[in-house]
Amino acid sequence: MAAGLYIHVPFCKSKCPYCDFYSVKITNELVEGWVSAVLRNIKHYGEKYGKIKIDTIYFGGGTPSLVPEKMLNGILKKVDEVFCLENPEISLEANPCSVDLDRLKNLKHAGFNRISFGVQSLNENELKFLGRLHNYKEAVQAIENAALAGFKNISADIMLGVSGQTENSLRKTITDLIELPVSHISAYMLKIEKGTPFDSPQIRLCVPDDDKTAELYLFAVNALDDFGFYQYEISNFAKRDFECRHNLHYWKCEEYIGIGPGAHSFFDGKRFAAKPSLKEFIKMPFQSEEITDSSPGGFEEFSMLGIRLMQGLDLELCEKKYAINAEKIIKKCDMLEKNGLIKVCGKKISLTPRGCLLSNSIIATLFIGF
């Protein structure tokens, strides 16, 4: 089975106040050092493991679209040289204000066939609250330019639970987005992370409470479904055949290699992470590998990830793979099903939209310590 390849691009023009992903302010010197280190690490994996089969490549960040196209192209060429590519989905995250039509054409020519825009909202007040650098017009223009550049697989992120957000403002963001050439939408609930600028009493008081955010989530699920974007994962919606293949590696508990400061991997029978330090990443001959799980892929992990997919968790498969007792789990499902949180069909369990809001509790009830 082919693996995924994730490349962490740790550069931003400015840090969004809600973000806790590792990133630094971009400079030419740091980008050059980062590119050299990425190429070195790709080569290392090839020398250590041979021609690894790769079918998805994902440049995440940070803001990957800030890196010059020639450098991104050089990384893709090295990947093609070192690994065995199998009809790969090649994704790039981008801020709408960091790309114009020429840049998008160059990215398409370099080999990228999927682009994911951090739109977050098409409401000007919500964008200002989130500290985004783009406005409504720039977001729309970026998506239209991506289509003009030849991208057919275009994704947009939106955020739920933003200060001042209502069903009406969310409806407008969704309806305006689906009128654009977008084939995939990720809808994330705002989470206030410790240590971020949003981690303050003032921000907590001005954002919707959990009940209101849950209402906004269910509204988004229904609205997107009405417009032909089916929910295939808790936070992800797509037109048919436009699911994010790379992220499916994560949810199906499949292998992937992460390269870059702070990048995580599940490969060669273990989970490990590189230290979130660009200085160390550039300096070291090979990125650090801190083991986070020496024996991953067990039933608990497989079920915790798999239940996120709306296709459901196949307990019959789990019986064969992990020798678990499916009937014992199904007996626990009765009350959850009666409360409209899960659906049980034979030996397959899936979350309902309401169940998605309580996924952690459901997972703990059904699978933890099994």
Short mmCIF file of N, CA and C in Angstrom, two decimals, residues 130-302:
data_model
loop_
_atom_site.label_atom_id
_atom_site.label_comp_id
_atom_site.label_asym_id
_atom_site.label_seq_id
_atom_site.Cartn_x
_atom_site.Cartn_y
_atom_site.Cartn_z
N LEU A 130 -10.52 37.26 13.10
CA LEU A 130 -9.59 36.13 12.99
C LEU A 130 -8.17 36.57 12.62
N GLY A 131 -7.98 37.84 12.35
CA GLY A 131 -6.65 38.33 12.02
C GLY A 131 -6.17 37.91 10.65
N ARG A 132 -7.12 37.62 9.75
CA ARG A 132 -6.73 37.20 8.41
C ARG A 132 -6.22 38.39 7.59
N LEU A 133 -5.30 38.13 6.67
CA LEU A 133 -4.69 39.19 5.88
C LEU A 133 -5.49 39.49 4.61
N HIS A 134 -6.46 38.65 4.27
CA HIS A 134 -7.23 38.86 3.04
C HIS A 134 -8.62 39.39 3.37
N ASN A 135 -9.28 39.89 2.32
CA ASN A 135 -10.67 40.30 2.45
C ASN A 135 -11.55 39.45 1.53
N TYR A 136 -12.83 39.76 1.49
CA TYR A 136 -13.79 39.00 0.69
C TYR A 136 -13.35 38.94 -0.78
N LYS A 137 -13.04 40.09 -1.33
CA LYS A 137 -12.72 40.18 -2.75
C LYS A 137 -11.48 39.34 -3.08
N GLU A 138 -10.46 39.40 -2.22
CA GLU A 138 -9.23 38.65 -2.48
C GLU A 138 -9.46 37.15 -2.40
N ALA A 139 -10.32 36.71 -1.48
CA ALA A 139 -10.62 35.28 -1.37
C ALA A 139 -11.32 34.77 -2.63
N VAL A 140 -12.32 35.52 -3.08
CA VAL A 140 -13.06 35.14 -4.29
C VAL A 140 -12.13 35.13 -5.50
N GLN A 141 -11.30 36.16 -5.61
CA GLN A 141 -10.39 36.26 -6.76
C GLN A 141 -9.39 35.11 -6.78
N ALA A 142 -8.89 34.74 -5.62
CA ALA A 142 -7.91 33.64 -5.55
C ALA A 142 -8.51 32.34 -6.04
N ILE A 143 -9.74 32.05 -5.63
CA ILE A 143 -10.40 30.81 -6.06
C ILE A 143 -10.67 30.83 -7.56
N GLU A 144 -11.15 31.96 -8.06
CA GLU A 144 -11.42 32.07 -9.50
C GLU A 144 -10.12 31.96 -10.30
N ASN A 145 -9.05 32.56 -9.79
CA ASN A 145 -7.76 32.46 -10.48
C ASN A 145 -7.22 31.03 -10.48
N ALA A 146 -7.44 30.31 -9.39
CA ALA A 146 -6.99 28.92 -9.34
C ALA A 146 -7.66 28.10 -10.43
N ALA A 147 -8.95 28.33 -10.64
CA ALA A 147 -9.66 27.62 -11.71
C ALA A 147 -9.12 28.03 -13.07
N LEU A 148 -8.85 29.32 -13.25
CA LEU A 148 -8.29 29.81 -14.52
C LEU A 148 -6.91 29.21 -14.77
N ALA A 149 -6.18 28.94 -13.70
CA ALA A 149 -4.83 28.36 -13.82
C ALA A 149 -4.88 26.87 -14.14
N GLY A 150 -6.07 26.27 -14.06
CA GLY A 150 -6.20 24.86 -14.41
C GLY A 150 -6.48 23.93 -13.26
N PHE A 151 -6.61 24.46 -12.03
CA PHE A 151 -6.92 23.60 -10.88
C PHE A 151 -8.40 23.19 -10.94
N LYS A 152 -8.63 21.88 -10.88
CA LYS A 152 -9.99 21.37 -10.82
C LYS A 152 -10.35 20.90 -9.41
N ASN A 153 -9.34 20.71 -8.59
CA ASN A 153 -9.54 20.26 -7.22
C ASN A 153 -9.17 21.41 -6.29
N ILE A 154 -10.18 22.19 -5.91
CA ILE A 154 -9.97 23.40 -5.10
C ILE A 154 -10.75 23.25 -3.79
N SER A 155 -10.05 23.42 -2.68
CA SER A 155 -10.67 23.30 -1.37
C SER A 155 -10.64 24.65 -0.66
N ALA A 156 -11.60 24.86 0.24
CA ALA A 156 -11.63 26.07 1.05
C ALA A 156 -11.96 25.70 2.49
N ASP A 157 -11.23 26.32 3.43
CA ASP A 157 -11.53 26.14 4.85
C ASP A 157 -12.50 27.24 5.29
N ILE A 158 -13.45 26.87 6.14
CA ILE A 158 -14.27 27.87 6.82
C ILE A 158 -14.24 27.58 8.31
N MET A 159 -14.48 28.62 9.12
CA MET A 159 -14.41 28.45 10.57
C MET A 159 -15.76 28.73 11.19
N LEU A 160 -16.11 27.89 12.17
CA LEU A 160 -17.39 28.00 12.87
C LEU A 160 -17.16 28.43 14.31
N GLY A 161 -18.08 29.26 14.83
CA GLY A 161 -17.94 29.70 16.21
C GLY A 161 -17.11 30.96 16.35
N VAL A 162 -17.11 31.79 15.30
CA VAL A 162 -16.35 33.05 15.30
C VAL A 162 -17.19 34.13 15.98
N SER A 163 -16.54 35.08 16.60
CA SER A 163 -17.25 36.18 17.25
C SER A 163 -18.17 36.89 16.25
N GLY A 164 -19.44 37.05 16.63
CA GLY A 164 -20.40 37.74 15.78
C GLY A 164 -21.02 36.88 14.70
N GLN A 165 -20.58 35.63 14.58
CA GLN A 165 -21.11 34.76 13.53
C GLN A 165 -22.55 34.34 13.85
N THR A 166 -23.39 34.39 12.83
CA THR A 166 -24.79 33.96 12.94
C THR A 166 -25.08 32.97 11.83
N GLU A 167 -26.22 32.34 11.89
CA GLU A 167 -26.60 31.44 10.79
C GLU A 167 -26.69 32.21 9.48
N ASN A 168 -27.11 33.45 9.52
CA ASN A 168 -27.20 34.25 8.29
C ASN A 168 -25.83 34.53 7.70
N SER A 169 -24.86 34.91 8.56
CA SER A 169 -23.52 35.20 8.02
C SER A 169 -22.85 33.91 7.54
N LEU A 170 -23.10 32.80 8.25
CA LEU A 170 -22.55 31.52 7.83
C LEU A 170 -23.19 31.06 6.53
N ARG A 171 -24.50 31.27 6.41
CA ARG A 171 -25.19 30.90 5.16
C ARG A 171 -24.59 31.67 3.98
N LYS A 172 -24.32 32.94 4.17
CA LYS A 172 -23.76 33.74 3.07
C LYS A 172 -22.36 33.27 2.70
N THR A 173 -21.55 32.95 3.70
CA THR A 173 -20.22 32.42 3.40
C THR A 173 -20.33 31.13 2.58
N ILE A 174 -21.21 30.24 2.99
CA ILE A 174 -21.36 28.96 2.30
C ILE A 174 -21.94 29.15 0.90
N THR A 175 -22.99 29.95 0.77
CA THR A 175 -23.62 30.12 -0.55
C THR A 175 -22.69 30.84 -1.52
N ASP A 176 -21.93 31.81 -1.02
CA ASP A 176 -20.97 32.48 -1.90
C ASP A 176 -19.85 31.54 -2.32
N LEU A 177 -19.41 30.68 -1.40
CA LEU A 177 -18.34 29.73 -1.73
C LEU A 177 -18.79 28.72 -2.77
N ILE A 178 -19.98 28.17 -2.60
CA ILE A 178 -20.40 27.09 -3.51
C ILE A 178 -20.73 27.62 -4.91
N GLU A 179 -20.88 28.93 -5.05
CA GLU A 179 -21.05 29.52 -6.38
C GLU A 179 -19.72 29.64 -7.11
N LEU A 180 -18.63 29.45 -6.38
CA LEU A 180 -17.28 29.49 -6.94
C LEU A 180 -16.87 28.06 -7.33
N PRO A 181 -15.80 27.91 -8.12
CA PRO A 181 -15.36 26.56 -8.54
C PRO A 181 -14.65 25.79 -7.43
N VAL A 182 -15.36 25.58 -6.32
CA VAL A 182 -14.82 24.85 -5.17
C VAL A 182 -15.41 23.44 -5.16
N SER A 183 -14.57 22.45 -4.90
CA SER A 183 -15.02 21.05 -4.90
C SER A 183 -14.93 20.40 -3.53
N HIS A 184 -14.36 21.12 -2.55
CA HIS A 184 -14.15 20.56 -1.22
C HIS A 184 -14.19 21.68 -0.20
N ILE A 185 -14.85 21.45 0.93
CA ILE A 185 -14.91 22.45 1.99
C ILE A 185 -14.62 21.77 3.32
N SER A 186 -13.71 22.36 4.10
CA SER A 186 -13.44 21.91 5.46
C SER A 186 -14.04 22.93 6.41
N ALA A 187 -14.85 22.48 7.36
CA ALA A 187 -15.51 23.38 8.31
C ALA A 187 -15.05 23.03 9.72
N TYR A 188 -14.23 23.90 10.30
CA TYR A 188 -13.65 23.64 11.60
C TYR A 188 -14.27 24.55 12.66
N MET A 189 -14.53 24.00 13.83
CA MET A 189 -14.99 24.81 14.95
C MET A 189 -13.81 25.48 15.62
N LEU A 190 -13.93 26.78 15.83
CA LEU A 190 -12.86 27.54 16.47
C LEU A 190 -12.55 26.95 17.84
N LYS A 191 -11.29 26.65 18.03
CA LYS A 191 -10.83 26.13 19.33
C LYS A 191 -9.78 27.08 19.87
N ILE A 192 -9.98 27.54 21.07
CA ILE A 192 -9.02 28.47 21.68
C ILE A 192 -7.91 27.66 22.31
N GLU A 193 -6.73 27.73 21.70
CA GLU A 193 -5.59 26.93 22.13
C GLU A 193 -4.78 27.68 23.19
N LYS A 194 -4.27 26.92 24.14
CA LYS A 194 -3.45 27.52 25.19
C LYS A 194 -2.21 28.18 24.60
N GLY A 195 -1.89 29.37 25.12
CA GLY A 195 -0.67 30.05 24.70
C GLY A 195 -0.81 30.91 23.47
N THR A 196 -1.98 30.87 22.82
CA THR A 196 -2.20 31.72 21.64
C THR A 196 -2.77 33.07 22.11
N PRO A 197 -2.69 34.11 21.26
CA PRO A 197 -3.29 35.40 21.63
C PRO A 197 -4.78 35.32 21.94
N PHE A 198 -5.48 34.34 21.37
CA PHE A 198 -6.90 34.17 21.66
C PHE A 198 -7.16 33.56 23.04
N ASP A 199 -6.11 33.10 23.69
CA ASP A 199 -6.25 32.46 25.00
C ASP A 199 -6.39 33.55 26.07
N SER A 200 -7.59 34.16 26.11
CA SER A 200 -7.83 35.24 27.06
C SER A 200 -9.30 35.28 27.43
N PRO A 201 -9.62 35.77 28.63
CA PRO A 201 -11.03 35.86 29.04
C PRO A 201 -11.87 36.71 28.09
N GLN A 202 -11.27 37.78 27.54
CA GLN A 202 -12.02 38.67 26.65
C GLN A 202 -12.49 37.93 25.40
N ILE A 203 -11.60 37.12 24.83
CA ILE A 203 -11.97 36.39 23.61
C ILE A 203 -12.99 35.31 23.95
N ARG A 204 -12.80 34.61 25.04
CA ARG A 204 -13.73 33.54 25.42
C ARG A 204 -15.14 34.07 25.63
N LEU A 205 -15.24 35.31 26.12
CA LEU A 205 -16.55 35.90 26.37
C LEU A 205 -17.25 36.36 25.10
N CYS A 206 -16.48 36.65 24.05
CA CYS A 206 -17.10 37.22 22.85
C CYS A 206 -17.38 36.20 21.75
N VAL A 207 -16.92 34.96 21.93
CA VAL A 207 -17.22 33.94 20.92
C VAL A 207 -18.47 33.16 21.35
N PRO A 208 -19.18 32.55 20.39
CA PRO A 208 -20.37 31.77 20.74
C PRO A 208 -20.05 30.66 21.73
N ASP A 209 -21.00 30.36 22.60
CA ASP A 209 -20.78 29.26 23.55
C ASP A 209 -20.90 27.92 22.83
N ASP A 210 -20.68 26.84 23.56
CA ASP A 210 -20.65 25.51 22.95
C ASP A 210 -21.98 25.17 22.28
N ASP A 211 -23.09 25.53 22.91
CA ASP A 211 -24.39 25.21 22.33
C ASP A 211 -24.62 25.95 21.02
N LYS A 212 -24.26 27.23 20.99
CA LYS A 212 -24.44 28.01 19.77
C LYS A 212 -23.51 27.51 18.66
N THR A 213 -22.26 27.17 19.03
CA THR A 213 -21.32 26.64 18.04
C THR A 213 -21.83 25.32 17.48
N ALA A 214 -22.42 24.50 18.34
CA ALA A 214 -23.00 23.23 17.88
C ALA A 214 -24.13 23.48 16.89
N GLU A 215 -24.96 24.49 17.15
CA GLU A 215 -26.03 24.84 16.22
C GLU A 215 -25.47 25.29 14.88
N LEU A 216 -24.40 26.07 14.92
CA LEU A 216 -23.77 26.53 13.67
C LEU A 216 -23.18 25.35 12.90
N TYR A 217 -22.61 24.41 13.62
CA TYR A 217 -22.06 23.21 12.96
C TYR A 217 -23.16 22.43 12.25
N LEU A 218 -24.24 22.16 12.95
CA LEU A 218 -25.34 21.39 12.34
C LEU A 218 -25.97 22.15 11.18
N PHE A 219 -26.03 23.47 11.31
CA PHE A 219 -26.52 24.28 10.20
C PHE A 219 -25.62 24.13 8.97
N ALA A 220 -24.29 24.16 9.20
CA ALA A 220 -23.34 24.02 8.09
C ALA A 220 -23.46 22.65 7.44
N VAL A 221 -23.59 21.60 8.24
CA VAL A 221 -23.73 20.24 7.71
C VAL A 221 -24.93 20.16 6.77
N ASN A 222 -26.08 20.68 7.22
CA ASN A 222 -27.30 20.62 6.42
C ASN A 222 -27.20 21.49 5.17
N ALA A 223 -26.64 22.69 5.32
CA ALA A 223 -26.52 23.60 4.18
C ALA A 223 -25.60 23.02 3.12
N LEU A 224 -24.47 22.50 3.52
CA LEU A 224 -23.53 21.93 2.56
C LEU A 224 -24.12 20.71 1.85
N ASP A 225 -24.84 19.90 2.60
CA ASP A 225 -25.50 18.74 1.98
C ASP A 225 -26.52 19.19 0.94
N ASP A 226 -27.26 20.25 1.24
CA ASP A 226 -28.25 20.78 0.29
C ASP A 226 -27.59 21.22 -1.01
N PHE A 227 -26.35 21.66 -0.91
CA PHE A 227 -25.64 22.16 -2.09
C PHE A 227 -24.77 21.09 -2.75
N GLY A 228 -24.91 19.85 -2.35
CA GLY A 228 -24.20 18.76 -3.01
C GLY A 228 -22.82 18.46 -2.48
N PHE A 229 -22.50 18.99 -1.28
CA PHE A 229 -21.24 18.67 -0.63
C PHE A 229 -21.54 17.67 0.48
N TYR A 230 -21.26 16.40 0.21
CA TYR A 230 -21.61 15.38 1.20
C TYR A 230 -20.53 15.31 2.28
N GLN A 231 -20.97 15.06 3.50
CA GLN A 231 -20.04 14.95 4.62
C GLN A 231 -19.40 13.57 4.60
N TYR A 232 -18.07 13.54 4.49
CA TYR A 232 -17.39 12.24 4.50
C TYR A 232 -16.52 12.06 5.74
N GLU A 233 -16.38 13.14 6.52
CA GLU A 233 -15.61 13.09 7.77
C GLU A 233 -16.16 14.19 8.66
N ILE A 234 -15.86 14.15 9.94
CA ILE A 234 -16.47 15.08 10.89
C ILE A 234 -16.42 16.53 10.41
N SER A 235 -15.28 16.96 9.88
CA SER A 235 -15.11 18.37 9.50
C SER A 235 -14.97 18.58 8.00
N ASN A 236 -15.21 17.54 7.20
CA ASN A 236 -14.90 17.65 5.77
C ASN A 236 -16.06 17.24 4.88
N PHE A 237 -16.23 18.02 3.80
CA PHE A 237 -17.35 17.89 2.89
C PHE A 237 -16.83 18.03 1.47
N ALA A 238 -17.36 17.23 0.57
CA ALA A 238 -16.82 17.24 -0.79
C ALA A 238 -17.88 16.88 -1.81
N LYS A 239 -17.68 17.35 -3.02
CA LYS A 239 -18.43 16.79 -4.14
C LYS A 239 -17.88 15.39 -4.38
N ARG A 240 -18.65 14.54 -5.00
CA ARG A 240 -18.24 13.15 -5.20
C ARG A 240 -16.90 13.09 -5.93
N ASP A 241 -16.02 12.23 -5.44
CA ASP A 241 -14.68 11.97 -5.99
C ASP A 241 -13.69 13.10 -5.71
N PHE A 242 -14.04 14.04 -4.83
CA PHE A 242 -13.09 15.11 -4.49
C PHE A 242 -12.72 15.08 -3.00
N GLU A 243 -12.87 13.92 -2.35
CA GLU A 243 -12.40 13.78 -0.98
C GLU A 243 -10.88 13.98 -0.94
N CYS A 244 -10.36 14.47 0.16
CA CYS A 244 -8.92 14.66 0.29
C CYS A 244 -8.25 13.31 0.52
N ARG A 245 -7.59 12.81 -0.50
CA ARG A 245 -6.97 11.50 -0.40
C ARG A 245 -5.87 11.47 0.67
N HIS A 246 -5.16 12.58 0.81
CA HIS A 246 -4.06 12.60 1.79
C HIS A 246 -4.61 12.44 3.21
N ASN A 247 -5.62 13.21 3.56
CA ASN A 247 -6.17 13.11 4.91
C ASN A 247 -6.81 11.75 5.18
N LEU A 248 -7.27 11.09 4.14
CA LEU A 248 -7.82 9.75 4.32
C LEU A 248 -6.76 8.78 4.82
N HIS A 249 -5.50 9.02 4.49
CA HIS A 249 -4.42 8.20 5.05
C HIS A 249 -4.45 8.27 6.58
N TYR A 250 -4.66 9.48 7.12
CA TYR A 250 -4.68 9.65 8.58
C TYR A 250 -5.86 8.89 9.18
N TRP A 251 -7.04 9.10 8.64
CA TRP A 251 -8.26 8.57 9.24
C TRP A 251 -8.39 7.06 9.06
N LYS A 252 -7.71 6.51 8.05
CA LYS A 252 -7.74 5.07 7.85
C LYS A 252 -6.57 4.37 8.53
N CYS A 253 -5.82 5.16 9.31
CA CYS A 253 -4.69 4.60 10.06
C CYS A 253 -3.65 3.99 9.12
N GLU A 254 -3.39 4.70 8.02
CA GLU A 254 -2.40 4.27 7.03
C GLU A 254 -1.12 5.07 7.20
N GLU A 255 -0.05 4.59 6.59
CA GLU A 255 1.26 5.20 6.80
C GLU A 255 1.42 6.52 6.05
N TYR A 256 2.21 7.40 6.67
CA TYR A 256 2.59 8.65 6.03
C TYR A 256 3.92 9.11 6.64
N ILE A 257 4.68 9.82 5.85
CA ILE A 257 5.97 10.36 6.29
C ILE A 257 5.83 11.87 6.39
N GLY A 258 6.26 12.45 7.50
CA GLY A 258 6.24 13.89 7.68
C GLY A 258 7.65 14.45 7.69
N ILE A 259 7.89 15.48 6.89
CA ILE A 259 9.20 16.12 6.83
C ILE A 259 9.04 17.60 7.15
N GLY A 260 9.87 18.10 8.05
CA GLY A 260 9.81 19.50 8.42
C GLY A 260 9.71 19.66 9.92
N PRO A 261 10.06 20.83 10.44
CA PRO A 261 10.02 21.04 11.90
C PRO A 261 8.61 20.92 12.45
N GLY A 262 8.41 20.01 13.39
CA GLY A 262 7.10 19.78 13.97
C GLY A 262 6.26 18.75 13.24
N ALA A 263 6.76 18.21 12.12
CA ALA A 263 5.98 17.26 11.33
C ALA A 263 5.90 15.91 12.03
N HIS A 264 4.73 15.28 11.94
CA HIS A 264 4.50 13.95 12.53
C HIS A 264 4.50 12.89 11.44
N SER A 265 4.86 11.66 11.82
CA SER A 265 4.91 10.54 10.89
C SER A 265 4.31 9.28 11.52
N PHE A 266 3.80 8.43 10.68
CA PHE A 266 3.41 7.06 11.06
C PHE A 266 4.00 6.17 9.98
N PHE A 267 5.17 5.60 10.30
CA PHE A 267 5.90 4.86 9.26
C PHE A 267 6.83 3.86 9.91
N ASP A 268 7.03 2.76 9.21
CA ASP A 268 7.96 1.73 9.65
C ASP A 268 7.60 1.22 11.05
N GLY A 269 6.29 1.10 11.31
CA GLY A 269 5.83 0.50 12.55
C GLY A 269 5.88 1.38 13.79
N LYS A 270 6.04 2.69 13.60
CA LYS A 270 6.06 3.58 14.77
C LYS A 270 5.54 4.97 14.38
N ARG A 271 5.10 5.69 15.40
CA ARG A 271 4.73 7.09 15.22
C ARG A 271 5.85 7.94 15.83
N PHE A 272 6.25 8.98 15.11
CA PHE A 272 7.32 9.84 15.60
C PHE A 272 7.11 11.26 15.09
N ALA A 273 7.79 12.20 15.72
CA ALA A 273 7.63 13.61 15.38
C ALA A 273 8.99 14.29 15.35
N ALA A 274 9.14 15.23 14.43
CA ALA A 274 10.35 16.05 14.39
C ALA A 274 10.20 17.20 15.38
N LYS A 275 11.27 17.60 15.99
CA LYS A 275 11.24 18.71 16.95
C LYS A 275 10.78 19.98 16.25
N PRO A 276 9.86 20.75 16.86
CA PRO A 276 9.38 21.98 16.23
C PRO A 276 10.38 23.12 16.36
N SER A 277 11.49 22.98 15.66
CA SER A 277 12.55 23.99 15.69
C SER A 277 13.14 24.10 14.29
N LEU A 278 12.91 25.20 13.62
CA LEU A 278 13.47 25.39 12.28
C LEU A 278 14.99 25.44 12.33
N LYS A 279 15.52 26.06 13.37
CA LYS A 279 16.97 26.16 13.51
C LYS A 279 17.60 24.77 13.55
N GLU A 280 17.01 23.88 14.35
CA GLU A 280 17.55 22.52 14.45
C GLU A 280 17.34 21.75 13.14
N PHE A 281 16.16 21.94 12.53
CA PHE A 281 15.86 21.24 11.27
C PHE A 281 16.87 21.58 10.19
N ILE A 282 17.25 22.85 10.10
CA ILE A 282 18.22 23.30 9.10
C ILE A 282 19.61 22.78 9.43
N LYS A 283 19.95 22.74 10.70
CA LYS A 283 21.29 22.38 11.15
C LYS A 283 21.57 20.88 11.08
N MET A 284 20.58 20.06 11.45
CA MET A 284 20.81 18.62 11.57
C MET A 284 20.94 17.95 10.21
N PRO A 285 21.80 16.92 10.08
CA PRO A 285 21.89 16.18 8.82
C PRO A 285 20.60 15.45 8.49
N PHE A 286 19.86 15.04 9.55
CA PHE A 286 18.54 14.42 9.37
C PHE A 286 17.66 14.86 10.53
N GLN A 287 16.41 15.13 10.24
CA GLN A 287 15.53 15.66 11.28
C GLN A 287 15.41 14.70 12.46
N SER A 288 15.20 15.28 13.64
CA SER A 288 15.04 14.49 14.85
C SER A 288 13.79 13.62 14.74
N GLU A 289 13.81 12.48 15.39
CA GLU A 289 12.66 11.58 15.39
C GLU A 289 12.34 11.21 16.83
N GLU A 290 11.43 11.96 17.43
CA GLU A 290 10.99 11.64 18.78
C GLU A 290 9.84 10.64 18.70
N ILE A 291 10.02 9.45 19.24
CA ILE A 291 8.99 8.42 19.17
C ILE A 291 7.80 8.83 20.04
N THR A 292 6.62 8.90 19.43
CA THR A 292 5.40 9.23 20.18
C THR A 292 4.56 7.98 20.45
N ASP A 293 4.80 6.92 19.68
CA ASP A 293 4.11 5.64 19.91
C ASP A 293 4.93 4.56 19.22
N SER A 294 5.46 3.65 20.02
CA SER A 294 6.35 2.61 19.46
C SER A 294 5.59 1.42 18.89
N SER A 295 4.28 1.32 19.19
CA SER A 295 3.49 0.21 18.64
C SER A 295 2.10 0.71 18.25
N PRO A 296 2.03 1.57 17.24
CA PRO A 296 0.74 2.15 16.83
C PRO A 296 -0.08 1.19 15.98
N GLY A 297 -1.28 1.62 15.65
CA GLY A 297 -2.11 0.85 14.73
C GLY A 297 -2.97 -0.20 15.38
N GLY A 298 -3.10 -0.15 16.72
CA GLY A 298 -3.96 -1.11 17.40
C GLY A 298 -5.43 -0.78 17.25
N PHE A 299 -6.28 -1.59 17.85
CA PHE A 299 -7.72 -1.42 17.67
C PHE A 299 -8.22 -0.07 18.16
N GLU A 300 -7.76 0.37 19.34
CA GLU A 300 -8.23 1.65 19.88
C GLU A 300 -7.94 2.78 18.90
N GLU A 301 -6.72 2.83 18.41
CA GLU A 301 -6.33 3.90 17.49
C GLU A 301 -7.10 3.78 16.18
N PHE A 302 -7.18 2.58 15.65
CA PHE A 302 -7.89 2.36 14.38
C PHE A 302 -9.36 2.79 14.49
#
